[in-house]
mmCIF file of C-alpha atoms in Angstrom:
data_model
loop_
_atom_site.group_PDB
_atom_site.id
_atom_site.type_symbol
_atom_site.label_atom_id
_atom_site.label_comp_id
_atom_site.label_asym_id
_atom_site.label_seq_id
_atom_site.Cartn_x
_atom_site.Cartn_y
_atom_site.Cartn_z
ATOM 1 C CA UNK A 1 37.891 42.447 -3.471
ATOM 2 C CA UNK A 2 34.658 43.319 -2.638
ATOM 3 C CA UNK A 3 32.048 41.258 -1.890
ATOM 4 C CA UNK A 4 28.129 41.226 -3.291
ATOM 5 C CA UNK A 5 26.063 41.057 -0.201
ATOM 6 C CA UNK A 6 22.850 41.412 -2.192
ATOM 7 C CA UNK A 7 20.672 38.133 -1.669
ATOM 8 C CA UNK A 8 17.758 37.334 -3.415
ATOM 9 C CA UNK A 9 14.734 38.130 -1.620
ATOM 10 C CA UNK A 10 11.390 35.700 -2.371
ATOM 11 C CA UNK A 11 8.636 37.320 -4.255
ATOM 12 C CA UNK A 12 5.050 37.326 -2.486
ATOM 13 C CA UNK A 13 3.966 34.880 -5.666
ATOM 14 C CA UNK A 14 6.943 32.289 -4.601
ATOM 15 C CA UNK A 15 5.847 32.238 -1.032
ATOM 16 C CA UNK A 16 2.145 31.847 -1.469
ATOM 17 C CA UNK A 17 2.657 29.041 -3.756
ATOM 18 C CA UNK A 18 4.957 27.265 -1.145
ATOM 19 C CA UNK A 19 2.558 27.899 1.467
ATOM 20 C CA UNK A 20 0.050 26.520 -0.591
ATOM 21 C CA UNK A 21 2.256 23.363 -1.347
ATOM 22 C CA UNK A 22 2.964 23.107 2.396
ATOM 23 C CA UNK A 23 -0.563 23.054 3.124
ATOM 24 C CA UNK A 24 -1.127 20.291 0.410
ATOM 25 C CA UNK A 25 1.077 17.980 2.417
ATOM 26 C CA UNK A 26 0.205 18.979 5.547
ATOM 27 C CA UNK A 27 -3.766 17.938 4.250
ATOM 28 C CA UNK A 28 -2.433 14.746 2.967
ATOM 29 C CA UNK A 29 -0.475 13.771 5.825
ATOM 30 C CA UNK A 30 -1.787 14.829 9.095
ATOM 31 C CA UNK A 31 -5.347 12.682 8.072
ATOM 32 C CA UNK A 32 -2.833 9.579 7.198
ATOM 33 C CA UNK A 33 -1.154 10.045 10.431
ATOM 34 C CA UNK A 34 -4.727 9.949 12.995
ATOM 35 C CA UNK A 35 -6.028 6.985 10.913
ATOM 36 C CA UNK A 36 -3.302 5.215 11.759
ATOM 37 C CA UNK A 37 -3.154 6.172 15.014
ATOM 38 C CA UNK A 38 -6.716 5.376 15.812
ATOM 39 C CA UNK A 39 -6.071 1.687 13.943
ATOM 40 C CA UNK A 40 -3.210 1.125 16.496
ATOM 41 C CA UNK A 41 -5.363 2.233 19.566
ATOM 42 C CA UNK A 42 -8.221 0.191 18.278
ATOM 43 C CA UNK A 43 -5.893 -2.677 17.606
ATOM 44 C CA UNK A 44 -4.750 -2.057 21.735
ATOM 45 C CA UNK A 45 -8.112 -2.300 22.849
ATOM 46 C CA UNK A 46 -9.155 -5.715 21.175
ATOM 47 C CA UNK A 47 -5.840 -7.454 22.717
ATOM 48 C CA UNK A 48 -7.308 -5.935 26.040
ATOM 49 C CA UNK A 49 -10.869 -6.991 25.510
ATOM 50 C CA UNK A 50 -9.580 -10.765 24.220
ATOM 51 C CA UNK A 51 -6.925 -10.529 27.490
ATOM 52 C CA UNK A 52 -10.005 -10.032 29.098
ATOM 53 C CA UNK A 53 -12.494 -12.303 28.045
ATOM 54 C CA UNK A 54 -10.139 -14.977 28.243
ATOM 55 C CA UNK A 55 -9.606 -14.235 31.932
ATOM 56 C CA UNK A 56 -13.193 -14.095 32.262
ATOM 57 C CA UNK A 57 -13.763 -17.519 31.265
ATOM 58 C CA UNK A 58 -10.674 -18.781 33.213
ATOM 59 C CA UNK A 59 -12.524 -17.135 36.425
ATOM 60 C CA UNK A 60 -16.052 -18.735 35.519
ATOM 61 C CA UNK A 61 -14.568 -21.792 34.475
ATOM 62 C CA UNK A 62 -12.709 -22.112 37.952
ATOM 63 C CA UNK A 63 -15.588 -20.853 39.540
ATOM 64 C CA UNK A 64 -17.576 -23.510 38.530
ATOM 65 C CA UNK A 65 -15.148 -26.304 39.575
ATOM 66 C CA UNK A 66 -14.317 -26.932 35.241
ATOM 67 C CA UNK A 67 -17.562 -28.410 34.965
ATOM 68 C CA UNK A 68 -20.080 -27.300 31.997
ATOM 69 C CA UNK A 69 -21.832 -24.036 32.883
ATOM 70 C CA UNK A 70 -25.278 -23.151 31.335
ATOM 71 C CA UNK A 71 -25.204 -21.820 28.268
ATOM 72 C CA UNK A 72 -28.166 -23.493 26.085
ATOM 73 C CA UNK A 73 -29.727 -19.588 25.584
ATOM 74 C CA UNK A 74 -27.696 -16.642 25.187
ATOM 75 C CA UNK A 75 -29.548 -14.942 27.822
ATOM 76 C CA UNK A 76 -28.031 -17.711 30.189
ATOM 77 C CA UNK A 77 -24.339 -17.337 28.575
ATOM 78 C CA UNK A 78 -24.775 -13.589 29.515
ATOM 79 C CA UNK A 79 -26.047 -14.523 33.109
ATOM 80 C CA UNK A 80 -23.358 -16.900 33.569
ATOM 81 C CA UNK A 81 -20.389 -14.125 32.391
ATOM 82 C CA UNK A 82 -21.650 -10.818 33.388
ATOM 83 C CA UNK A 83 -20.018 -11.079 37.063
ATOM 84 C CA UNK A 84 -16.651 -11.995 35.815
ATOM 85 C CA UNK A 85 -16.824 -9.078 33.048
ATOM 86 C CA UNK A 86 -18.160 -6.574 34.837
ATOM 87 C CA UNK A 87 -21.192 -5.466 33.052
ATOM 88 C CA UNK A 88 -21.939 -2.189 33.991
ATOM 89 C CA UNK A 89 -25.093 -2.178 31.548
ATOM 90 C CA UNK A 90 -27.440 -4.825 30.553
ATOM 91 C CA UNK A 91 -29.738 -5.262 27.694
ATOM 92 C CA UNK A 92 -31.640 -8.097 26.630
ATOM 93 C CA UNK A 93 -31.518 -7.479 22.637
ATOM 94 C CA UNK A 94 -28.422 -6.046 21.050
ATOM 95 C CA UNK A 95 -29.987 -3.933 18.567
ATOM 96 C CA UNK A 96 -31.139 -1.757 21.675
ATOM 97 C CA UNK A 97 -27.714 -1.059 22.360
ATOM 98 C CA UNK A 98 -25.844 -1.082 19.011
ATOM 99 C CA UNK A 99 -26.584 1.059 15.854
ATOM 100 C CA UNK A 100 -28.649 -0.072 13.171
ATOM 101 C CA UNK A 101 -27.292 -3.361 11.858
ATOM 102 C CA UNK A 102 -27.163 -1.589 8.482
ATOM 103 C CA UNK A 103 -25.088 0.914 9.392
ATOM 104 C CA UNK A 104 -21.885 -1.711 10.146
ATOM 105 C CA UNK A 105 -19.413 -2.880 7.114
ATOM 106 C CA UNK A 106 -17.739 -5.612 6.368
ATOM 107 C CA UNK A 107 -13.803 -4.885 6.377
ATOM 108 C CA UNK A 108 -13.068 -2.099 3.931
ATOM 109 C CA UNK A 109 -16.166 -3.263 2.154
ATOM 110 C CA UNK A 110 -19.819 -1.873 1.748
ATOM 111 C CA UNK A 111 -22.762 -1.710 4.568
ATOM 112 C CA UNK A 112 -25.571 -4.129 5.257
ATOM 113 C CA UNK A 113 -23.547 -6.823 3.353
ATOM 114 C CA UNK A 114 -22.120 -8.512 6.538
ATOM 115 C CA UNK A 115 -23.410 -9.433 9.698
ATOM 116 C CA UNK A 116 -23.335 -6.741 12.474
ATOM 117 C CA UNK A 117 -24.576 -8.731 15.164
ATOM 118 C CA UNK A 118 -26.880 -11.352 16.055
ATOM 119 C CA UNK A 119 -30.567 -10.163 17.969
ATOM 120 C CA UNK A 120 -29.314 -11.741 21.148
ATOM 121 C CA UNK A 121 -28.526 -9.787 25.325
ATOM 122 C CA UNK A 122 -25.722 -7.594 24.999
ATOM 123 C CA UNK A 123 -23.836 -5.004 27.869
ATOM 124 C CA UNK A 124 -21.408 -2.223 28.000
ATOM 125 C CA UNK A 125 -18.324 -3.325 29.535
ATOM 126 C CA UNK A 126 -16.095 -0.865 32.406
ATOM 127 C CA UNK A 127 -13.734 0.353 29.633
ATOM 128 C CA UNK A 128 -16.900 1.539 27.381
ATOM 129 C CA UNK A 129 -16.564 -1.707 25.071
ATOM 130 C CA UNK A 130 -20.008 -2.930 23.725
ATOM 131 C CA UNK A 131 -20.332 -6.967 23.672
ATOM 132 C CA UNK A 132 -22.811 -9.069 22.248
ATOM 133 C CA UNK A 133 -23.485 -12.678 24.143
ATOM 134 C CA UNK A 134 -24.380 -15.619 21.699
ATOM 135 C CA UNK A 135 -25.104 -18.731 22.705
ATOM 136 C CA UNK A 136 -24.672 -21.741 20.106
ATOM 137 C CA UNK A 137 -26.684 -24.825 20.873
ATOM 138 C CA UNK A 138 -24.750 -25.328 24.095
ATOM 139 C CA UNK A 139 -21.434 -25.997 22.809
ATOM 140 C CA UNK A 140 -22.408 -28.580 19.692
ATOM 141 C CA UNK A 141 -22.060 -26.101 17.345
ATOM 142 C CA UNK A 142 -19.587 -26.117 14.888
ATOM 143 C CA UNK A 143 -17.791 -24.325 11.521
ATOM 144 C CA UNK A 144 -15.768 -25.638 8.864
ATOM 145 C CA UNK A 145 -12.711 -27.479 11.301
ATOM 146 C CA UNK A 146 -13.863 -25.835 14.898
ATOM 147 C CA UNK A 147 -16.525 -28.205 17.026
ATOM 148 C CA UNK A 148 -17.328 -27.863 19.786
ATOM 149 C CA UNK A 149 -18.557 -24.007 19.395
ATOM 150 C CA UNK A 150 -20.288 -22.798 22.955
ATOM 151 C CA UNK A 151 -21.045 -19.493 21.873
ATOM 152 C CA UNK A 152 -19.527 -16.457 20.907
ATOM 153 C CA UNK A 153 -19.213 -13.070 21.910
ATOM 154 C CA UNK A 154 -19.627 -10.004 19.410
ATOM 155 C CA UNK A 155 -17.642 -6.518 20.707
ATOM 156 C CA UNK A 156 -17.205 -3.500 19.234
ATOM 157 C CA UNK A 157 -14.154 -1.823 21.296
ATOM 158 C CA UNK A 158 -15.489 1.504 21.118
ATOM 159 C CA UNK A 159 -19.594 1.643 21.470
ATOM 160 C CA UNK A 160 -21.553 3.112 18.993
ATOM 161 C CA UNK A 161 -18.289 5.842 17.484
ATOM 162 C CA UNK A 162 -16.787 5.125 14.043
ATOM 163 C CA UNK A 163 -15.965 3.417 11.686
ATOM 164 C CA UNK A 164 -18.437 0.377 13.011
ATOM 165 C CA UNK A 165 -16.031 -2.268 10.811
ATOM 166 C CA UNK A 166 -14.836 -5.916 11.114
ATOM 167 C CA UNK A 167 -11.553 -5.743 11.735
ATOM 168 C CA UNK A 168 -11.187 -1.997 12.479
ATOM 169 C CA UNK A 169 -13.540 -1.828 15.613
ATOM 170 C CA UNK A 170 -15.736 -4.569 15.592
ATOM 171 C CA UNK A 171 -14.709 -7.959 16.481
ATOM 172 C CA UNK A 172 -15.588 -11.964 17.426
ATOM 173 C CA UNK A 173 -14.134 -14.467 19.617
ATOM 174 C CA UNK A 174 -15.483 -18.248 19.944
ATOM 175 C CA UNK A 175 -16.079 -19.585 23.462
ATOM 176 C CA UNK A 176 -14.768 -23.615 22.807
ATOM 177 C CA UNK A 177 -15.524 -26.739 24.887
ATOM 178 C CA UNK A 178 -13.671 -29.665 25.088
ATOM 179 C CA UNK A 179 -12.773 -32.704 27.418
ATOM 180 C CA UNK A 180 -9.290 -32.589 27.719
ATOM 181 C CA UNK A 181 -9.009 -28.467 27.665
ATOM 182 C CA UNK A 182 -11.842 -27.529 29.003
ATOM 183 C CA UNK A 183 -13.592 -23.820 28.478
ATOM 184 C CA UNK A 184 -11.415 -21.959 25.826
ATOM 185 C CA UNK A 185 -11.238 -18.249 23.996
ATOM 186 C CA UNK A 186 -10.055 -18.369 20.395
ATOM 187 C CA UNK A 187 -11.169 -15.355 18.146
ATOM 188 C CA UNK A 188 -12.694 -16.074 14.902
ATOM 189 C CA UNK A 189 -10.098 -16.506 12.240
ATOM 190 C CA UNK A 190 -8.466 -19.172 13.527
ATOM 191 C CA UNK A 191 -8.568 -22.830 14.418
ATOM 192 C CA UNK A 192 -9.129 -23.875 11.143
ATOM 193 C CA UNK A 193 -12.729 -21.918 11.424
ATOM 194 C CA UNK A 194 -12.536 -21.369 8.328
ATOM 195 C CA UNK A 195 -13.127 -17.682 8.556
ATOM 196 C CA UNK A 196 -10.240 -15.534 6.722
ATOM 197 C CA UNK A 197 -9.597 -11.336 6.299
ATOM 198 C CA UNK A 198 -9.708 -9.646 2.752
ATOM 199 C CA UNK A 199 -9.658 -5.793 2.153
ATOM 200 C CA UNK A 200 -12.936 -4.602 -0.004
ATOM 201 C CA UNK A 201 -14.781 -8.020 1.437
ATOM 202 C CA UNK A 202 -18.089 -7.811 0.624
ATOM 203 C CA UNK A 203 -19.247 -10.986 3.241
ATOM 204 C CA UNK A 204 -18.785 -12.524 6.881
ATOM 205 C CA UNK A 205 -16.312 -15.270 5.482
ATOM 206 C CA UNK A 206 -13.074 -13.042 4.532
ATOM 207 C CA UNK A 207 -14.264 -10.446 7.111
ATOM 208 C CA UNK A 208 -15.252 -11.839 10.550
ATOM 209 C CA UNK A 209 -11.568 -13.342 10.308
ATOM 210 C CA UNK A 210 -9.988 -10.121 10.351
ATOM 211 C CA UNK A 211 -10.284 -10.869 14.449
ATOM 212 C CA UNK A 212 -7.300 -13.201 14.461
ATOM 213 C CA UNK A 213 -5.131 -11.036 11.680
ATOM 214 C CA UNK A 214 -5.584 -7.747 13.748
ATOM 215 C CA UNK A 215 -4.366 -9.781 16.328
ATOM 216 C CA UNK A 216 -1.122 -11.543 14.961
ATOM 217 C CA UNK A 217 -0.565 -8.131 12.486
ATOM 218 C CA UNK A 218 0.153 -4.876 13.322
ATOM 219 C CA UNK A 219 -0.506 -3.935 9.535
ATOM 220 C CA UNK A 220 -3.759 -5.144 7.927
ATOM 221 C CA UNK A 221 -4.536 -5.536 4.522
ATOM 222 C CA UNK A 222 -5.342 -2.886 2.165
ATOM 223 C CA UNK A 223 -5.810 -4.769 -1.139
#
């Protein structure tokens, strides 16, 4: 019995349209793939930065024998941190520093329809993180459930590169004061703050949250 060895070769037509599909895929896919690597890498360097800030305050904190430190200015709250930070850069308004305050979004929302950061001292941390020190009426500030609000600090965990977005690279932690804790770190979102994260937001409430919810969630939400 003999056997047909013949095989079907592809036509040039059959291959350029799988190429073609190939390269559709690839297109689709490879884009996917970097944004959510750069999400995850973002995500790294805000646990870093809050690991950080956290152990900053410890330091100060100690350092100041757990009594109250100045902070009734921001430029004082910046004076007080900046050796337990390590500032490598100093400047006394933020929007020296930053971008344009119109050119930062609210998460997956529009521009110039949530608060960038406030016209207070900011520095460039030793990792290349940008952070903005704000002071709030020397820890009698409050929002929604959350007294005893010292300050906060604004930081966008990769300078001035994109996408310059809550929740994506731009973040907020509260600096807290009270009696029987002392100096604490608690990023905004949480503590019954009152702040909360929404996908298309188009304001600081369901946005500024999104500092807590990268935290606690690997995947963030995309409706």
């Amino acid at each position: 019995m003999l056997i047909d060895s013949k095989k079907k070769a592809f036509s040039l037509a059959e291959v350029l349209i799988a190429l073609v599909i190939i390269g559709i895929v690839v297109a689709i896919t490879i884009p996917a793939l970097a944004h959510d690597t750069q999400d995850k890498q973002f995500r790294a360097k805000w646990i870093k930065l809050m690991s950080t800030l956290i152990q900053g305050t410890v330091r100060l904190q100690t350092a100041n024998g757990g009594q109250l430190w100045d902070m009734t200015t921001s430029s004082n709250m910046m004076e007080e941190y900046k050796n337990y930070l390590i500032l490598i850069k100093e400047v006394n308004s933020a929007d020296s520093l930053f971008l344009d305050s119109t050119l930062y979004r609210c998460y997956k929302g529009s521009p110039a329809t949530c608060t960038a950061y406030p016209n207070a001292p900011a520095g460039i941390l030793s990792d290349g993180s940008y952070v903005v020190f704000k002071s709030e009426n020397n820890c009698s500030a409050s929002e929604s459930g959350l007294s005893g609000i010292c300050g906060s600090f604004i930081v966008d965990v990769n300078g001035v590169s994109p996408p310059n977005m809550w929740g994506k690279d731009l973040f907020q932690a509260w600096v807290v004061y009270s009696q029987t804790k002392g100096y604490q770190v608690f990023p905004v979102g949480s503590n019954g703050d009152g702040y909360t994260c929404q996908a298309e937001s188009e304001e600081d409430s369901t946005s500024l949250g999104c500092s807590t919810y990268s935290l606690l969630h690997v995947e963030m939400p995309n409706t």
